[in-house]
JSON list of C-alpha atoms in Angstrom, two decimals:
[
{"chain": "A", "resi": 1, "resn": "MET", "atom": "CA", "xyz": [0.27, 14.95, 9.98]},
{"chain": "A", "resi": 2, "resn": "ASP", "atom": "CA", "xyz": [-2.15, 14.09, 12.75]},
{"chain": "A", "resi": 3, "resn": "ARG", "atom": "CA", "xyz": [-0.99, 12.03, 15.72]},
{"chain": "A", "resi": 4, "resn": "ASP", "atom": "CA", "xyz": [-2.05, 8.66, 14.26]},
{"chain": "A", "resi": 5, "resn": "ALA", "atom": "CA", "xyz": [-0.32, 9.44, 10.96]},
{"chain": "A", "resi": 6, "resn": "ALA", "atom": "CA", "xyz": [2.80, 10.61, 12.81]},
{"chain": "A", "resi": 7, "resn": "ASP", "atom": "CA", "xyz": [2.87, 7.42, 14.94]},
{"chain": "A", "resi": 8, "resn": "LEU", "atom": "CA", "xyz": [2.47, 5.28, 11.81]},
{"chain": "A", "resi": 9, "resn": "ALA", "atom": "CA", "xyz": [5.25, 7.21, 10.04]},
{"chain": "A", "resi": 10, "resn": "MET", "atom": "CA", "xyz": [7.59, 6.63, 13.00]},
{"chain": "A", "resi": 11, "resn": "ALA", "atom": "CA", "xyz": [6.75, 2.91, 13.13]},
{"chain": "A", "resi": 12, "resn": "ILE", "atom": "CA", "xyz": [7.31, 2.52, 9.38]},
{"chain": "A", "resi": 13, "resn": "GLY", "atom": "CA", "xyz": [10.60, 4.41, 9.64]},
{"chain": "A", "resi": 14, "resn": "ALA", "atom": "CA", "xyz": [11.84, 2.13, 12.43]},
{"chain": "A", "resi": 15, "resn": "ARG", "atom": "CA", "xyz": [10.94, -0.99, 10.45]},
{"chain": "A", "resi": 16, "resn": "VAL", "atom": "CA", "xyz": [12.60, 0.28, 7.27]},
{"chain": "A", "resi": 17, "resn": "ARG", "atom": "CA", "xyz": [15.77, 1.12, 9.22]},
{"chain": "A", "resi": 18, "resn": "ARG", "atom": "CA", "xyz": [15.76, -2.29, 10.96]},
{"chain": "A", "resi": 19, "resn": "GLU", "atom": "CA", "xyz": [15.28, -4.17, 7.67]},
{"chain": "A", "resi": 20, "resn": "ARG", "atom": "CA", "xyz": [17.94, -2.09, 5.90]},
{"chain": "A", "resi": 21, "resn": "GLN", "atom": "CA", "xyz": [20.46, -2.56, 8.70]},
{"chain": "A", "resi": 22, "resn": "SER", "atom": "CA", "xyz": [19.78, -6.31, 8.91]},
{"chain": "A", "resi": 23, "resn": "ARG", "atom": "CA", "xyz": [20.92, -6.49, 5.27]},
{"chain": "A", "resi": 24, "resn": "ARG", "atom": "CA", "xyz": [23.93, -4.25, 6.02]},
{"chain": "A", "resi": 25, "resn": "TRP", "atom": "CA", "xyz": [22.78, -1.85, 3.32]},
{"chain": "A", "resi": 26, "resn": "THR", "atom": "CA", "xyz": [23.67, 1.81, 3.27]},
{"chain": "A", "resi": 27, "resn": "LEU", "atom": "CA", "xyz": [21.01, 4.45, 2.69]},
{"chain": "A", "resi": 28, "resn": "ASP", "atom": "CA", "xyz": [22.37, 4.84, -0.84]},
{"chain": "A", "resi": 29, "resn": "GLN", "atom": "CA", "xyz": [22.06, 1.11, -1.54]},
{"chain": "A", "resi": 30, "resn": "LEU", "atom": "CA", "xyz": [18.41, 0.98, -0.45]},
{"chain": "A", "resi": 31, "resn": "ALA", "atom": "CA", "xyz": [17.63, 4.13, -2.43]},
{"chain": "A", "resi": 32, "resn": "GLU", "atom": "CA", "xyz": [19.21, 2.65, -5.57]},
{"chain": "A", "resi": 33, "resn": "VAL", "atom": "CA", "xyz": [17.44, -0.71, -5.30]},
{"chain": "A", "resi": 34, "resn": "ALA", "atom": "CA", "xyz": [14.09, 0.94, -4.49]},
{"chain": "A", "resi": 35, "resn": "GLY", "atom": "CA", "xyz": [14.40, 3.56, -7.20]},
{"chain": "A", "resi": 36, "resn": "VAL", "atom": "CA", "xyz": [13.83, 6.47, -4.81]},
{"chain": "A", "resi": 37, "resn": "SER", "atom": "CA", "xyz": [16.07, 9.31, -3.66]},
{"chain": "A", "resi": 38, "resn": "ARG", "atom": "CA", "xyz": [18.43, 8.98, -0.70]},
{"chain": "A", "resi": 39, "resn": "ARG", "atom": "CA", "xyz": [16.67, 11.97, 0.86]},
{"chain": "A", "resi": 40, "resn": "MET", "atom": "CA", "xyz": [13.34, 10.09, 0.68]},
{"chain": "A", "resi": 41, "resn": "VAL", "atom": "CA", "xyz": [14.85, 7.05, 2.43]},
{"chain": "A", "resi": 42, "resn": "VAL", "atom": "CA", "xyz": [16.27, 9.31, 5.15]},
{"chain": "A", "resi": 43, "resn": "ASN", "atom": "CA", "xyz": [12.91, 11.07, 5.59]},
{"chain": "A", "resi": 44, "resn": "VAL", "atom": "CA", "xyz": [11.02, 7.76, 5.77]},
{"chain": "A", "resi": 45, "resn": "GLU", "atom": "CA", "xyz": [13.44, 6.30, 8.32]},
{"chain": "A", "resi": 46, "resn": "GLN", "atom": "CA", "xyz": [13.16, 9.44, 10.46]},
{"chain": "A", "resi": 47, "resn": "GLY", "atom": "CA", "xyz": [9.36, 9.37, 10.26]},
{"chain": "A", "resi": 48, "resn": "ALA", "atom": "CA", "xyz": [9.51, 12.89, 8.84]},
{"chain": "A", "resi": 49, "resn": "ALA", "atom": "CA", "xyz": [7.87, 12.06, 5.53]},
{"chain": "A", "resi": 50, "resn": "ASN", "atom": "CA", "xyz": [4.32, 11.14, 4.62]},
{"chain": "A", "resi": 51, "resn": "PRO", "atom": "CA", "xyz": [5.39, 8.93, 1.70]},
{"chain": "A", "resi": 52, "resn": "SER", "atom": "CA", "xyz": [3.03, 7.90, -1.06]},
{"chain": "A", "resi": 53, "resn": "VAL", "atom": "CA", "xyz": [1.80, 4.33, -1.29]},
{"chain": "A", "resi": 54, "resn": "GLY", "atom": "CA", "xyz": [4.02, 3.96, -4.35]},
{"chain": "A", "resi": 55, "resn": "THR", "atom": "CA", "xyz": [7.14, 4.97, -2.42]},
{"chain": "A", "resi": 56, "resn": "LEU", "atom": "CA", "xyz": [6.33, 2.55, 0.42]},
{"chain": "A", "resi": 57, "resn": "LEU", "atom": "CA", "xyz": [5.76, -0.24, -2.09]},
{"chain": "A", "resi": 58, "resn": "ARG", "atom": "CA", "xyz": [9.07, 0.44, -3.83]},
{"chain": "A", "resi": 59, "resn": "ILE", "atom": "CA", "xyz": [10.90, 0.35, -0.48]},
{"chain": "A", "resi": 60, "resn": "SER", "atom": "CA", "xyz": [9.09, -2.77, 0.79]},
{"chain": "A", "resi": 61, "resn": "ASP", "atom": "CA", "xyz": [9.71, -4.56, -2.53]},
{"chain": "A", "resi": 62, "resn": "ALA", "atom": "CA", "xyz": [13.39, -3.59, -2.44]},
{"chain": "A", "resi": 63, "resn": "LEU", "atom": "CA", "xyz": [13.67, -4.98, 1.09]},
{"chain": "A", "resi": 64, "resn": "GLY", "atom": "CA", "xyz": [11.74, -8.09, 0.04]},
{"chain": "A", "resi": 65, "resn": "VAL", "atom": "CA", "xyz": [9.30, -7.85, 2.93]},
{"chain": "A", "resi": 66, "resn": "GLY", "atom": "CA", "xyz": [6.00, -6.79, 1.40]},
{"chain": "A", "resi": 67, "resn": "LEU", "atom": "CA", "xyz": [4.03, -3.70, 2.32]},
{"chain": "A", "resi": 68, "resn": "PRO", "atom": "CA", "xyz": [2.03, -5.31, 5.17]},
{"chain": "A", "resi": 69, "resn": "SER", "atom": "CA", "xyz": [5.27, -6.04, 7.05]},
{"chain": "A", "resi": 70, "resn": "LEU", "atom": "CA", "xyz": [6.10, -2.33, 7.11]},
{"chain": "A", "resi": 71, "resn": "VAL", "atom": "CA", "xyz": [2.75, -1.06, 8.35]},
{"chain": "A", "resi": 72, "resn": "GLU", "atom": "CA", "xyz": [1.22, -3.77, 10.55]},
{"chain": "A", "resi": 73, "resn": "GLN", "atom": "CA", "xyz": [1.86, -4.02, 14.26]},
{"chain": "A", "resi": 74, "resn": "PRO", "atom": "CA", "xyz": [4.06, -7.06, 15.00]},
{"chain": "A", "resi": 75, "resn": "GLN", "atom": "CA", "xyz": [2.01, -9.98, 16.31]},
{"chain": "A", "resi": 76, "resn": "PRO", "atom": "CA", "xyz": [3.70, -13.21, 17.42]},
{"chain": "A", "resi": 77, "resn": "LYS", "atom": "CA", "xyz": [0.62, -15.38, 16.82]},
{"chain": "A", "resi": 78, "resn": "PRO", "atom": "CA", "xyz": [-0.32, -16.86, 13.42]},
{"chain": "A", "resi": 79, "resn": "VAL", "atom": "CA", "xyz": [-3.78, -15.29, 13.66]},
{"chain": "A", "resi": 80, "resn": "LYS", "atom": "CA", "xyz": [-3.48, -11.54, 13.10]},
{"chain": "A", "resi": 81, "resn": "VAL", "atom": "CA", "xyz": [-6.48, -9.43, 14.05]},
{"chain": "A", "resi": 82, "resn": "THR", "atom": "CA", "xyz": [-6.98, -5.84, 12.93]},
{"chain": "A", "resi": 83, "resn": "ARG", "atom": "CA", "xyz": [-9.77, -4.19, 14.90]},
{"chain": "A", "resi": 84, "resn": "ARG", "atom": "CA", "xyz": [-11.99, -1.50, 13.44]},
{"chain": "A", "resi": 85, "resn": "GLY", "atom": "CA", "xyz": [-10.03, 1.73, 13.12]},
{"chain": "A", "resi": 86, "resn": "GLU", "atom": "CA", "xyz": [-6.61, 0.05, 13.50]},
{"chain": "A", "resi": 87, "resn": "GLY", "atom": "CA", "xyz": [-5.73, -0.29, 9.80]},
{"chain": "A", "resi": 88, "resn": "ALA", "atom": "CA", "xyz": [-2.90, 1.73, 8.29]},
{"chain": "A", "resi": 89, "resn": "VAL", "atom": "CA", "xyz": [-4.18, 4.79, 6.40]},
{"chain": "A", "resi": 90, "resn": "LEU", "atom": "CA", "xyz": [-1.80, 4.96, 3.46]},
{"chain": "A", "resi": 91, "resn": "TRP", "atom": "CA", "xyz": [-3.71, 7.27, 1.13]},
{"chain": "A", "resi": 92, "resn": "SER", "atom": "CA", "xyz": [-5.93, 10.31, 1.72]},
{"chain": "A", "resi": 93, "resn": "GLY", "atom": "CA", "xyz": [-7.94, 11.98, -1.02]},
{"chain": "A", "resi": 94, "resn": "GLU", "atom": "CA", "xyz": [-8.74, 15.64, -1.51]},
{"chain": "A", "resi": 95, "resn": "SER", "atom": "CA", "xyz": [-12.46, 14.96, -0.98]},
{"chain": "A", "resi": 96, "resn": "GLY", "atom": "CA", "xyz": [-12.10, 12.91, 2.20]},
{"chain": "A", "resi": 97, "resn": "GLY", "atom": "CA", "xyz": [-11.32, 9.51, 0.71]},
{"chain": "A", "resi": 98, "resn": "ARG", "atom": "CA", "xyz": [-8.97, 7.05, 2.41]},
{"chain": "A", "resi": 99, "resn": "GLY", "atom": "CA", "xyz": [-7.08, 3.93, 1.44]},
{"chain": "A", "resi": 100, "resn": "VAL", "atom": "CA", "xyz": [-6.65, 1.74, 4.52]},
{"chain": "A", "resi": 101, "resn": "LEU", "atom": "CA", "xyz": [-4.51, -1.41, 4.53]},
{"chain": "A", "resi": 102, "resn": "VAL", "atom": "CA", "xyz": [-6.38, -3.64, 7.00]},
{"chain": "A", "resi": 103, "resn": "ALA", "atom": "CA", "xyz": [-4.62, -7.01, 6.61]},
{"chain": "A", "resi": 104, "resn": "GLY", "atom": "CA", "xyz": [-1.83, -8.72, 4.73]},
{"chain": "A", "resi": 105, "resn": "THR", "atom": "CA", "xyz": [0.27, -11.84, 4.47]},
{"chain": "A", "resi": 106, "resn": "GLU", "atom": "CA", "xyz": [4.01, -12.43, 4.60]},
{"chain": "A", "resi": 107, "resn": "PRO", "atom": "CA", "xyz": [6.26, -13.03, 1.57]},
{"chain": "A", "resi": 108, "resn": "PRO", "atom": "CA", "xyz": [6.86, -14.69, -0.78]},
{"chain": "A", "resi": 109, "resn": "ASP", "atom": "CA", "xyz": [3.27, -14.45, -2.04]},
{"chain": "A", "resi": 110, "resn": "VAL", "atom": "CA", "xyz": [1.87, -11.27, -0.50]},
{"chain": "A", "resi": 111, "resn": "VAL", "atom": "CA", "xyz": [-1.88, -10.68, -0.29]},
{"chain": "A", "resi": 112, "resn": "GLU", "atom": "CA", "xyz": [-3.14, -7.28, 0.85]},
{"chain": "A", "resi": 113, "resn": "LEU", "atom": "CA", "xyz": [-6.71, -6.46, 1.95]},
{"chain": "A", "resi": 114, "resn": "TRP", "atom": "CA", "xyz": [-7.70, -2.81, 1.66]},
{"chain": "A", "resi": 115, "resn": "ASP", "atom": "CA", "xyz": [-10.75, -0.80, 2.73]},
{"chain": "A", "resi": 116, "resn": "TRP", "atom": "CA", "xyz": [-11.18, 2.20, 0.42]},
{"chain": "A", "resi": 117, "resn": "THR", "atom": "CA", "xyz": [-13.51, 5.18, 0.59]},
{"chain": "A", "resi": 118, "resn": "LEU", "atom": "CA", "xyz": [-13.66, 7.81, -2.13]},
{"chain": "A", "resi": 119, "resn": "GLY", "atom": "CA", "xyz": [-15.30, 11.18, -1.64]},
{"chain": "A", "resi": 120, "resn": "ALA", "atom": "CA", "xyz": [-17.13, 12.83, -4.52]},
{"chain": "A", "resi": 121, "resn": "ASP", "atom": "CA", "xyz": [-14.66, 13.33, -7.39]},
{"chain": "A", "resi": 122, "resn": "ASP", "atom": "CA", "xyz": [-11.83, 11.56, -5.53]},
{"chain": "A", "resi": 123, "resn": "LEU", "atom": "CA", "xyz": [-9.35, 9.84, -7.84]},
{"chain": "A", "resi": 124, "resn": "HIS", "atom": "CA", "xyz": [-6.46, 7.52, -7.07]},
{"chain": "A", "resi": 125, "resn": "VAL", "atom": "CA", "xyz": [-4.05, 6.75, -9.92]},
{"chain": "A", "resi": 126, "resn": "SER", "atom": "CA", "xyz": [-1.73, 3.78, -9.53]},
{"chain": "A", "resi": 127, "resn": "GLU", "atom": "CA", "xyz": [1.42, 2.87, -11.38]},
{"chain": "A", "resi": 128, "resn": "ALA", "atom": "CA", "xyz": [1.83, -0.70, -12.56]},
{"chain": "A", "resi": 129, "resn": "HIS", "atom": "CA", "xyz": [2.68, -3.13, -9.76]},
{"chain": "A", "resi": 130, "resn": "THR", "atom": "CA", "xyz": [5.32, -5.84, -10.09]},
{"chain": "A", "resi": 131, "resn": "ALA", "atom": "CA", "xyz": [4.81, -8.48, -12.78]},
{"chain": "A", "resi": 132, "resn": "GLY", "atom": "CA", "xyz": [2.09, -11.01, -12.00]},
{"chain": "A", "resi": 133, "resn": "THR", "atom": "CA", "xyz": [0.16, -8.81, -9.56]},
{"chain": "A", "resi": 134, "resn": "LYS", "atom": "CA", "xyz": [-3.62, -9.30, -9.59]},
{"chain": "A", "resi": 135, "resn": "GLU", "atom": "CA", "xyz": [-6.37, -7.19, -8.01]},
{"chain": "A", "resi": 136, "resn": "LEU", "atom": "CA", "xyz": [-9.95, -7.95, -6.96]},
{"chain": "A", "resi": 137, "resn": "LEU", "atom": "CA", "xyz": [-12.34, -5.12, -6.14]},
{"chain": "A", "resi": 138, "resn": "GLN", "atom": "CA", "xyz": [-15.93, -5.13, -4.87]},
{"chain": "A", "resi": 139, "resn": "VAL", "atom": "CA", "xyz": [-18.02, -2.00, -4.42]},
{"chain": "A", "resi": 140, "resn": "GLN", "atom": "CA", "xyz": [-19.82, -1.78, -1.08]},
{"chain": "A", "resi": 141, "resn": "LEU", "atom": "CA", "xyz": [-21.41, 1.67, -1.41]},
{"chain": "A", "resi": 142, "resn": "GLY", "atom": "CA", "xyz": [-21.97, 4.12, -4.27]},
{"chain": "A", "resi": 143, "resn": "SER", "atom": "CA", "xyz": [-20.29, 3.84, -7.66]},
{"chain": "A", "resi": 144, "resn": "VAL", "atom": "CA", "xyz": [-16.62, 3.39, -8.55]},
{"chain": "A", "resi": 145, "resn": "THR", "atom": "CA", "xyz": [-15.03, 3.80, -11.97]},
{"chain": "A", "resi": 146, "resn": "VAL", "atom": "CA", "xyz": [-12.04, 1.54, -12.49]},
{"chain": "A", "resi": 147, "resn": "GLY", "atom": "CA", "xyz": [-9.59, 2.27, -15.30]},
{"chain": "A", "resi": 148, "resn": "VAL", "atom": "CA", "xyz": [-7.20, -0.51, -16.32]},
{"chain": "A", "resi": 149, "resn": "GLY", "atom": "CA", "xyz": [-4.90, 0.15, -19.25]},
{"chain": "A", "resi": 150, "resn": "GLY", "atom": "CA", "xyz": [-7.26, 1.60, -21.86]},
{"chain": "A", "resi": 151, "resn": "GLN", "atom": "CA", "xyz": [-10.43, 0.02, -20.46]},
{"chain": "A", "resi": 152, "resn": "VAL", "atom": "CA", "xyz": [-12.84, 1.83, -18.11]},
{"chain": "A", "resi": 153, "resn": "VAL", "atom": "CA", "xyz": [-15.70, 0.16, -16.20]},
{"chain": "A", "resi": 154, "resn": "THR", "atom": "CA", "xyz": [-18.19, 1.68, -13.77]},
{"chain": "A", "resi": 155, "resn": "LEU", "atom": "CA", "xyz": [-19.31, -0.51, -10.89]},
{"chain": "A", "resi": 156, "resn": "ASP", "atom": "CA", "xyz": [-22.26, -0.06, -8.54]},
{"chain": "A", "resi": 157, "resn": "ALA", "atom": "CA", "xyz": [-22.77, -1.47, -5.04]},
{"chain": "A", "resi": 158, "resn": "GLY", "atom": "CA", "xyz": [-22.41, -5.25, -5.13]},
{"chain": "A", "resi": 159, "resn": "ASP", "atom": "CA", "xyz": [-20.50, -5.28, -8.44]},
{"chain": "A", "resi": 160, "resn": "ALA", "atom": "CA", "xyz": [-16.99, -6.71, -8.58]},
{"chain": "A", "resi": 161, "resn": "VAL", "atom": "CA", "xyz": [-14.07, -6.78, -10.99]},
{"chain": "A", "resi": 162, "resn": "ALA", "atom": "CA", "xyz": [-10.82, -8.75, -11.34]},
{"chain": "A", "resi": 163, "resn": "PHE", "atom": "CA", "xyz": [-7.95, -7.20, -13.25]},
{"chain": "A", "resi": 164, "resn": "PRO", "atom": "CA", "xyz": [-4.17, -7.30, -13.72]},
{"chain": "A", "resi": 165, "resn": "GLY", "atom": "CA", "xyz": [-2.41, -4.96, -11.31]},
{"chain": "A", "resi": 166, "resn": "ASP", "atom": "CA", "xyz": [0.81, -4.97, -13.33]},
{"chain": "A", "resi": 167, "resn": "VAL", "atom": "CA", "xyz": [-0.53, -2.28, -15.67]},
{"chain": "A", "resi": 168, "resn": "ALA", "atom": "CA", "xyz": [-1.38, 1.31, -14.76]},
{"chain": "A", "resi": 169, "resn": "HIS", "atom": "CA", "xyz": [-4.83, 1.59, -13.19]},
{"chain": "A", "resi": 170, "resn": "SER", "atom": "CA", "xyz": [-7.08, 3.99, -11.30]},
{"chain": "A", "resi": 171, "resn": "TYR", "atom": "CA", "xyz": [-10.10, 4.18, -9.00]},
{"chain": "A", "resi": 172, "resn": "ALA", "atom": "CA", "xyz": [-12.49, 7.13, -9.15]},
{"chain": "A", "resi": 173, "resn": "ASN", "atom": "CA", "xyz": [-15.81, 8.16, -7.65]},
{"chain": "A", "resi": 174, "resn": "PRO", "atom": "CA", "xyz": [-17.96, 9.63, -10.44]},
{"chain": "A", "resi": 175, "resn": "GLY", "atom": "CA", "xyz": [-20.88, 10.36, -8.11]},
{"chain": "A", "resi": 176, "resn": "THR", "atom": "CA", "xyz": [-21.80, 13.06, -5.64]},
{"chain": "A", "resi": 177, "resn": "GLN", "atom": "CA", "xyz": [-21.97, 10.70, -2.64]},
{"chain": "A", "resi": 178, "resn": "GLN", "atom": "CA", "xyz": [-19.20, 8.79, -0.90]},
{"chain": "A", "resi": 179, "resn": "ALA", "atom": "CA", "xyz": [-18.19, 5.45, -2.43]},
{"chain": "A", "resi": 180, "resn": "ARG", "atom": "CA", "xyz": [-16.65, 2.52, -0.62]},
{"chain": "A", "resi": 181, "resn": "PHE", "atom": "CA", "xyz": [-14.97, -0.64, -1.88]},
{"chain": "A", "resi": 182, "resn": "SER", "atom": "CA", "xyz": [-12.90, -3.58, -0.72]},
{"chain": "A", "resi": 183, "resn": "LEU", "atom": "CA", "xyz": [-9.69, -4.30, -2.61]},
{"chain": "A", "resi": 184, "resn": "THR", "atom": "CA", "xyz": [-7.50, -7.38, -2.53]},
{"chain": "A", "resi": 185, "resn": "VAL", "atom": "CA", "xyz": [-4.03, -7.24, -4.10]},
{"chain": "A", "resi": 186, "resn": "PHE", "atom": "CA", "xyz": [-2.02, -10.40, -4.79]},
{"chain": "A", "resi": 187, "resn": "GLU", "atom": "CA", "xyz": [1.70, -9.90, -5.46]},
{"chain": "A", "resi": 188, "resn": "PRO", "atom": "CA", "xyz": [3.64, -13.11, -6.10]},
{"chain": "A", "resi": 189, "resn": "GLY", "atom": "CA", "xyz": [7.32, -13.68, -5.49]},
{"chain": "A", "resi": 190, "resn": "VAL", "atom": "CA", "xyz": [8.19, -10.87, -3.09]},
{"chain": "A", "resi": 191, "resn": "GLY", "atom": "CA", "xyz": [11.53, -11.35, -1.38]},
{"chain": "A", "resi": 192, "resn": "PRO", "atom": "CA", "xyz": [15.16, -12.16, -1.95]},
{"chain": "A", "resi": 193, "resn": "GLY", "atom": "CA", "xyz": [15.90, -13.05, -5.54]},
{"chain": "A", "resi": 194, "resn": "SER", "atom": "CA", "xyz": [12.75, -11.49, -6.95]},
{"chain": "A", "resi": 195, "resn": "ALA", "atom": "CA", "xyz": [12.87, -8.63, -9.40]},
{"chain": "A", "resi": 196, "resn": "SER", "atom": "CA", "xyz": [12.11, -5.31, -7.75]},
{"chain": "A", "resi": 197, "resn": "GLU", "atom": "CA", "xyz": [9.99, -3.11, -9.98]},
{"chain": "A", "resi": 198, "resn": "ALA", "atom": "CA", "xyz": [8.32, 0.15, -9.08]},
{"chain": "A", "resi": 199, "resn": "ARG", "atom": "CA", "xyz": [4.69, -0.19, -8.24]},
{"chain": "A", "resi": 200, "resn": "ASN", "atom": "CA", "xyz": [2.00, 1.87, -6.56]},
{"chain": "A", "resi": 201, "resn": "GLY", "atom": "CA", "xyz": [-1.03, 0.77, -4.55]}
]
């Protein structure tokens, strides 16, 4: 992990620990509700792990706080600004791609704004999100192939797609040049009393 990734991992770990302790949950209780191993919860809280987006989503859903609450810097004002380069890098591809969470809202209806780049042949496969999740994607540069369930569409710069995020889906760069897209994820009903289901960004 580079220094930025290590700092982010420590900040996420501290927030997970604080949220877990505020609920008076043991490590085992959080692991059970989130559907991850106790060892993973320990590693996340210690900042020793570089957890997948899916793991962070399972933990944030279990805590009922939404992913943005785990990765954004706390800001007391209602207007939250994320400057260029300050987003949370939550996915890195083998060909240089990155999934960066740049903004998000608080529960119960969580909206996430992502800035994605995919290197040539990069692929990100996502598990189904919680029921009712919707995604909007617009390609800024290059071409992106989006697979949703059994349907596959290829989008070029300027093209957009809306699709259900509560089924398995993927983003891929079929070209030889870098691709870039904006992604918005809407997840309704996050928080106490909502059903926690495994999902992956």
